[in-house]
Amino acid sequence: MKTKYAIFCLFLASLIYGQESTLLQNVNYRADELKHRLNTTGDTLVLEGERTIDKVDIFNDDFKKSFIIEDKKTLIPLTNIPNGQFVTEVKVQDKLIIMTLIRHKPRDIVSKDLTAIHIENLNEGQPLIAQNETEVRLLAVNTPETLKNNTPKKSVRFYWIVNKIHKGHSSRKVMKIGDKETVDKVIKQNEIDLKTKTGRHNELIIWEVYDTSKFMKYKRINPDYANAENVDCFNTIPFYKSGS
């Protein structure tokens, strides 16, 4: 009963603060080697291990999704995980670390519905009236002048990073999804490497990604994605390119 009550309280707290998910962390000492948390909006699971993370499974009785990682750090997008309670199983070499993930996404629905009401009222010349705190915040952003004059900008969720690293007679290509902090570190390291004899031929290209899941599917189907035009899941103009 106490466990159910604690989960319920966490669920309510996350709704109040507008997060899309709640993560019940594994506090067992055997899980200390894996740092696990959600990002500020709750739409991404952030994992960082002392050893290589092989695989992540998110599942319950009605749903299962697997991610092959093979890296010590990773960001798991949760946008396509439906509402509900899930077991999250992280395989770190010879160990399985288990945690509980609760998905709840009321904020997007409220935002879309309220925006539609704003536009309808604007067309009819009716005043916009806020009914609660959430609507007050949205009305502050979506004033009639804003709706008339501004085109909505797409939100950059993550970045697609392609890094070709040359080391003398050998080279390797690293491709991964990263957040802004990761991008800043990669760019800084690339600019340092370009000044060296072995690293001056390195190539780094970074794209802004609006929808991670759609982008990964698009990339699999379209190997020539780097030359794409008019795609809604990512910005086809690179955010960063070596030498640009």
Short mmCIF file of C-alpha atoms in Angstrom, two decimals:
data_model
loop_
_atom_site.label_atom_id
_atom_site.label_comp_id
_atom_site.label_asym_id
_atom_site.label_seq_id
_atom_site.Cartn_x
_atom_site.Cartn_y
_atom_site.Cartn_z
CA MET A 1 0.00 0.00 0.00
CA LYS A 2 2.82 2.42 0.89
CA THR A 3 4.53 1.75 -2.46
CA LYS A 4 1.32 2.43 -4.40
CA TYR A 5 0.78 5.65 -2.42
CA ALA A 6 4.34 6.83 -3.15
CA ILE A 7 3.92 6.16 -6.88
CA PHE A 8 0.60 8.02 -6.84
CA CYS A 9 2.20 11.05 -5.15
CA LEU A 10 5.05 11.12 -7.65
CA PHE A 11 2.54 10.87 -10.49
CA LEU A 12 0.55 13.85 -9.16
CA ALA A 13 3.71 15.90 -8.61
CA SER A 14 4.88 15.33 -12.16
CA LEU A 15 1.48 16.41 -13.52
CA ILE A 16 1.63 19.63 -11.51
CA TYR A 17 5.06 20.53 -12.89
CA GLY A 18 4.17 19.53 -16.46
CA GLN A 19 6.62 16.66 -16.93
CA GLU A 20 5.76 13.92 -19.38
CA SER A 21 7.21 11.07 -17.30
CA THR A 22 8.15 9.92 -13.82
CA LEU A 23 11.18 7.69 -13.19
CA LEU A 24 11.37 5.61 -10.01
CA GLN A 25 15.11 5.13 -9.68
CA ASN A 26 16.84 1.92 -8.65
CA VAL A 27 18.41 2.71 -5.26
CA ASN A 28 20.08 -0.69 -4.83
CA TYR A 29 23.84 -0.33 -4.32
CA ARG A 30 24.42 -2.70 -7.28
CA ALA A 31 22.88 -0.02 -9.51
CA ASP A 32 25.27 2.73 -8.37
CA GLU A 33 27.42 2.37 -11.48
CA LEU A 34 24.55 3.58 -13.69
CA LYS A 35 23.40 7.19 -13.42
CA HIS A 36 19.79 7.36 -14.58
CA ARG A 37 17.42 10.32 -14.72
CA LEU A 38 14.94 12.17 -16.92
CA ASN A 39 15.58 15.45 -18.69
CA THR A 40 13.68 18.56 -17.56
CA THR A 41 10.61 17.93 -19.74
CA GLY A 42 10.45 14.22 -19.00
CA ASP A 43 10.53 13.13 -22.67
CA THR A 44 14.03 11.62 -22.56
CA LEU A 45 15.75 9.02 -20.37
CA VAL A 46 19.38 9.99 -19.67
CA LEU A 47 21.76 7.11 -18.89
CA GLU A 48 25.47 7.20 -18.06
CA GLY A 49 27.39 4.12 -16.95
CA GLU A 50 30.85 3.33 -15.69
CA ARG A 51 30.84 0.40 -18.13
CA THR A 52 29.33 -0.02 -21.60
CA ILE A 53 25.52 -0.04 -21.76
CA ASP A 54 24.58 -2.83 -24.17
CA LYS A 55 20.81 -2.60 -24.41
CA VAL A 56 17.72 -0.89 -22.96
CA ASP A 57 14.26 -2.52 -22.92
CA ILE A 58 11.10 -0.61 -21.99
CA PHE A 59 8.04 -2.84 -21.64
CA ASN A 60 4.80 -3.82 -19.92
CA ASP A 61 2.08 -6.39 -20.74
CA ASP A 62 0.93 -4.46 -23.84
CA PHE A 63 4.07 -2.79 -25.17
CA LYS A 64 7.78 -3.37 -25.70
CA LYS A 65 10.55 -1.27 -27.26
CA SER A 66 14.27 -2.10 -27.36
CA PHE A 67 17.30 0.12 -27.93
CA ILE A 68 20.77 -1.21 -28.83
CA ILE A 69 23.29 1.18 -27.26
CA GLU A 70 26.88 -0.16 -27.00
CA ASP A 71 28.15 3.03 -25.38
CA LYS A 72 28.68 4.36 -21.86
CA LYS A 73 26.29 7.30 -22.37
CA THR A 74 22.97 7.49 -24.15
CA LEU A 75 19.74 9.46 -24.48
CA ILE A 76 16.58 7.38 -24.90
CA PRO A 77 13.70 9.35 -26.52
CA LEU A 78 10.35 8.57 -24.85
CA THR A 79 8.07 10.44 -27.24
CA ASN A 80 6.72 7.20 -28.77
CA ILE A 81 6.26 5.42 -25.44
CA PRO A 82 2.50 5.46 -24.66
CA ASN A 83 0.98 6.46 -21.34
CA GLY A 84 1.24 3.82 -18.63
CA GLN A 85 3.64 2.15 -16.22
CA PHE A 86 6.66 0.33 -17.66
CA VAL A 87 9.58 -1.79 -16.55
CA THR A 88 12.84 -0.29 -17.82
CA GLU A 89 15.60 -2.89 -18.03
CA VAL A 90 19.17 -1.72 -18.70
CA LYS A 91 21.76 -4.37 -19.61
CA VAL A 92 25.27 -3.40 -18.52
CA GLN A 93 27.50 -6.28 -19.64
CA ASP A 94 26.86 -9.01 -17.02
CA LYS A 95 24.27 -7.04 -15.02
CA LEU A 96 20.59 -6.05 -15.43
CA ILE A 97 19.50 -2.81 -13.74
CA ILE A 98 15.74 -2.42 -13.36
CA MET A 99 13.73 0.77 -12.79
CA THR A 100 10.10 1.88 -13.20
CA LEU A 101 8.97 4.43 -15.78
CA ILE A 102 5.53 6.08 -15.70
CA ARG A 103 4.43 7.91 -18.85
CA HIS A 104 1.80 10.69 -18.81
CA LYS A 105 1.54 13.39 -21.46
CA PRO A 106 -1.28 15.83 -20.65
CA ARG A 107 0.63 19.02 -21.48
CA ASP A 108 0.79 18.60 -25.27
CA ILE A 109 -2.94 17.89 -25.49
CA VAL A 110 -3.80 20.99 -23.44
CA SER A 111 -1.47 23.18 -25.52
CA LYS A 112 -2.88 22.02 -28.88
CA ASP A 113 -6.52 22.30 -27.80
CA LEU A 114 -6.05 25.74 -26.26
CA THR A 115 -4.16 27.06 -29.28
CA ALA A 116 -7.05 25.94 -31.50
CA ILE A 117 -9.49 27.82 -29.23
CA HIS A 118 -7.29 30.95 -29.42
CA ILE A 119 -7.34 30.93 -33.22
CA GLU A 120 -11.07 30.31 -33.39
CA ASN A 121 -11.82 33.12 -30.94
CA LEU A 122 -9.44 35.45 -32.77
CA ASN A 123 -11.26 34.86 -36.07
CA GLU A 124 -14.62 35.60 -34.46
CA GLY A 125 -13.36 38.72 -32.67
CA GLN A 126 -14.12 37.24 -29.25
CA PRO A 127 -12.00 38.00 -26.15
CA LEU A 128 -9.55 35.36 -24.93
CA ILE A 129 -10.32 34.33 -21.36
CA ALA A 130 -8.03 32.19 -19.18
CA GLN A 131 -9.75 29.61 -17.00
CA ASN A 132 -6.73 28.41 -14.99
CA GLU A 133 -2.98 28.92 -14.46
CA THR A 134 -2.01 26.76 -17.43
CA GLU A 135 -4.18 28.84 -19.75
CA VAL A 136 -2.79 32.07 -18.25
CA ARG A 137 0.75 30.97 -19.23
CA LEU A 138 -0.39 30.00 -22.72
CA LEU A 139 -2.35 33.23 -23.22
CA ALA A 140 0.74 35.22 -22.24
CA VAL A 141 2.57 33.58 -25.17
CA ASN A 142 -0.31 33.25 -27.67
CA THR A 143 -1.68 36.80 -27.70
CA PRO A 144 -3.66 37.86 -30.82
CA GLU A 145 -0.64 39.84 -32.05
CA THR A 146 1.60 36.79 -31.65
CA LEU A 147 -0.82 34.52 -33.48
CA LYS A 148 -1.19 37.01 -36.33
CA ASN A 149 2.42 38.03 -36.78
CA ASN A 150 4.58 35.06 -35.75
CA THR A 151 5.09 31.76 -37.49
CA PRO A 152 5.55 28.96 -34.92
CA LYS A 153 9.13 27.73 -34.73
CA LYS A 154 9.89 24.04 -34.55
CA SER A 155 11.36 22.82 -31.30
CA VAL A 156 14.80 21.23 -31.55
CA ARG A 157 14.64 18.09 -29.40
CA PHE A 158 18.07 16.65 -30.19
CA TYR A 159 20.92 16.75 -32.71
CA TRP A 160 22.21 14.14 -35.17
CA ILE A 161 26.00 14.03 -35.00
CA VAL A 162 28.21 12.49 -37.71
CA ASN A 163 31.90 12.63 -36.81
CA LYS A 164 34.57 11.21 -39.15
CA ILE A 165 37.78 10.86 -37.17
CA HIS A 166 41.12 10.27 -38.92
CA LYS A 167 44.07 8.75 -37.06
CA GLY A 168 47.05 8.38 -39.34
CA HIS A 169 46.40 5.35 -41.57
CA SER A 170 43.04 4.51 -39.99
CA SER A 171 39.74 6.30 -39.56
CA ARG A 172 36.34 5.71 -38.01
CA LYS A 173 32.89 7.25 -38.20
CA VAL A 174 30.86 7.98 -35.06
CA MET A 175 27.12 8.63 -35.54
CA LYS A 176 24.83 9.38 -32.61
CA ILE A 177 21.95 11.41 -31.23
CA GLY A 178 23.00 14.04 -28.68
CA ASP A 179 21.68 16.98 -26.69
CA LYS A 180 23.01 20.56 -26.80
CA GLU A 181 25.60 19.86 -24.10
CA THR A 182 26.97 16.91 -26.10
CA VAL A 183 27.05 19.02 -29.28
CA ASP A 184 29.02 21.79 -27.58
CA LYS A 185 31.63 19.28 -26.37
CA VAL A 186 31.94 17.58 -29.77
CA ILE A 187 32.36 20.90 -31.60
CA LYS A 188 34.97 22.10 -29.11
CA GLN A 189 36.96 18.86 -29.47
CA ASN A 190 36.66 18.94 -33.27
CA GLU A 191 38.05 22.48 -33.44
CA ILE A 192 41.00 21.39 -31.29
CA ASP A 193 41.63 18.29 -33.44
CA LEU A 194 41.53 20.29 -36.68
CA LYS A 195 44.64 22.14 -35.53
CA THR A 196 46.63 18.90 -35.22
CA LYS A 197 48.48 17.02 -37.95
CA THR A 198 46.40 13.82 -37.69
CA GLY A 199 43.08 15.53 -37.00
CA ARG A 200 43.13 18.23 -39.66
CA HIS A 201 41.17 15.95 -42.03
CA ASN A 202 38.41 15.22 -39.51
CA GLU A 203 34.86 15.94 -40.64
CA LEU A 204 32.00 16.89 -38.33
CA ILE A 205 28.42 17.54 -39.42
CA ILE A 206 25.52 18.19 -37.02
CA TRP A 207 21.82 18.51 -37.84
CA GLU A 208 18.95 19.79 -35.69
CA VAL A 209 16.34 17.06 -35.10
CA TYR A 210 12.70 17.99 -34.45
CA ASP A 211 11.29 14.47 -34.11
CA THR A 212 13.84 11.82 -33.12
CA SER A 213 11.76 8.73 -33.93
CA LYS A 214 10.65 9.99 -37.34
CA PHE A 215 14.21 11.05 -38.18
CA MET A 216 15.68 7.62 -37.34
CA LYS A 217 13.03 5.93 -39.51
CA TYR A 218 13.62 8.41 -42.35
CA LYS A 219 17.39 7.88 -42.15
CA ARG A 220 17.03 4.09 -42.39
CA ILE A 221 14.80 4.35 -45.46
CA ASN A 222 16.83 7.16 -47.08
CA PRO A 223 20.60 6.56 -46.92
CA ASP A 224 21.09 9.85 -48.80
CA TYR A 225 19.34 11.82 -46.01
CA ALA A 226 22.26 14.31 -45.86
CA ASN A 227 21.13 15.71 -49.23
CA ALA A 228 17.42 15.76 -48.43
CA GLU A 229 15.18 18.79 -48.86
CA ASN A 230 11.80 19.73 -47.34
CA VAL A 231 11.78 17.11 -44.58
CA ASP A 232 9.74 17.96 -41.48
CA CYS A 233 11.54 15.74 -38.93
CA PHE A 234 14.93 17.55 -39.10
CA ASN A 235 16.58 20.69 -40.41
CA THR A 236 18.20 19.74 -43.72
CA ILE A 237 20.59 22.70 -43.39
CA PRO A 238 23.39 21.54 -41.05
CA PHE A 239 23.60 23.26 -37.65
CA TYR A 240 27.40 22.84 -37.80
CA LYS A 241 29.84 21.65 -40.46
CA SER A 242 33.63 21.51 -40.26
CA GLY A 243 35.15 24.52 -41.96
CA SER A 244 31.82 26.39 -42.19
#
